Amino acid sequence: MRLSRYFMPTLREAPSDAQIVSHQLMLRAGMIRQEAAGIYAWLPLGLKVLKKIEQVVREEMNRAGAVEILMPTLQLADLWRESGRYDDYGEEMLRIKDRHDRDLLYGPTAEEVVTDIFRSYIKSYKDLPKNLYNIQWKFRDERRPRFGVMRGREFLMKDAYSFDVDEAAARRSYNRMFLAYLNVYARLGLKAIPVKADPGPIGGDLSHEFMILADTGESQVFAHRDLVEMGAPGPDIDWDGDLEAEVTRRTSLYAASDEMHDVARFDAMPADKQMTARGIEVGHIFYFGTKYSGPMKANVTGPDGKDTPVQMGSYGVGVSRLVAAIIEASHDAGGIIWPDSVAPFGAAVLNLRVGDAACDAACETAYAALVAAGKDPLYDDRDERPGAKFAATDLVGIPWQLVIGPKGLADGVVELKRRATGERQTLPLEAALKAITG
Ligand code: ATP
Ligand code: MG
């Protein structure tokens, strides 16, 4: 992409109402624009990152055996009356009437819709287990939308739903999702801590939240009591194997990490000195048995020929919240530092003197080579001061910066900067391209 033709409305300063660094940087980098309280338009750079996170989540769901569907944003109130949640859900639910005076709502979650789909088709234990997920916009009329997309009213969520014949099978499905979540966060460059959670209004008896530790987090994490000692697993999980054993194996790995030492120190403190940490909730998983399948009569015939309500769990990831959470976890004074896995562009080419024949030619060569290598480069071909180009590239956090100017070219070299470390190398263009494309 040539920056002269792109739409990346960066700002020198963040609007004064942006209180946390991720909100400030998302506005300054031109990633989002607020349209109403808690409702955002995603501008090109923000949309690219959102789509990359969505794709990582999708790949890990598929790998764990879940199957993608797409449910509507608008749902019938009657389904929620069946489950008994229509009146309970309260003011967070956006209620709508259509022209026939039928009650609709903008889905805050989709247990009812997915249970309705399931019961229409699946009647026998022989068709189980099943796990259906979608990545869809949700609406919750939050009392205090704030911190940008961190707590929006409209937000993108991945929600998966498991269906099993009995409790033992349902717990296996739960463990699969637990491990798949650790894979998702590891690929996004995040250290997410699974914390035992109160299942709350969704109900049920087993639940974990996944927390990124950050000073700006809204949730309190009681590290010494609630931390479950499980580390991020690699991609080599045997999804049909004994996941309990897998979980235990990861437990010992995690115990060797810094976090656990911190927790040990925390535990050694006198009780009245213990400080809780703050965390950003980036995922939440539940096992709730027959809470929806019971009242909605989603029954399956078991091996004994008897009909019983199917056992369910639900599994949410805050996809749009993750954009902000990654920035909270990875930035410096200059701006965002994207992990390679979700960076909006793989590399930037900075032309320090647009109009200089040698500079233009070298930049075009570099740009074409990076496009061909699949690096999706951003070429800063604007007629701007070098300082403005450096600042913009740092701000938007592109992992590699290839700086091409007339002085260097006269000596046969360019400069290559790694955003994450700030490390700079001066080297011939060919060698720089090799370093980026690997
Ligand atoms: P919270 O306690 O932050 O309100 P929740 O427990 O209500 O979250 P869930 O219903 O479990 O959230 O939704 C699954 C995930 O969706 C959450 O873990 C979070 O990452 C994300 N999420 C929930 N509410 C919002 C919101 N208002 N804006 C952005 N993401 C959200
Ligand atoms: Mg909530």
Coordinates of C-alpha atoms in Angstrom, one line a residue, residues 399-401 415-427 435:
P399 CA 7.5 -4.3 13.0
W400 CA 10.2 -3.5 10.3
Q401 CA 11.2 -0.1 9.0
E415 CA 18.9 1.6 7.3
L416 CA 16.8 -1.2 8.8
K417 CA 15.1 -0.7 12.2
R418 CA 13.3 -3.2 14.3
R419 CA 10.3 -1.5 16.0
A420 CA 10.2 -3.8 19.0
T421 CA 13.9 -3.3 20.1
G422 CA 14.8 -0.1 18.4
E423 CA 17.8 -1.8 17.0
R424 CA 19.2 -0.3 13.8
Q425 CA 21.5 -1.7 11.1
T426 CA 23.1 0.0 8.2
L427 CA 23.5 -2.5 5.3
A435 CA 16.6 -9.8 6.9

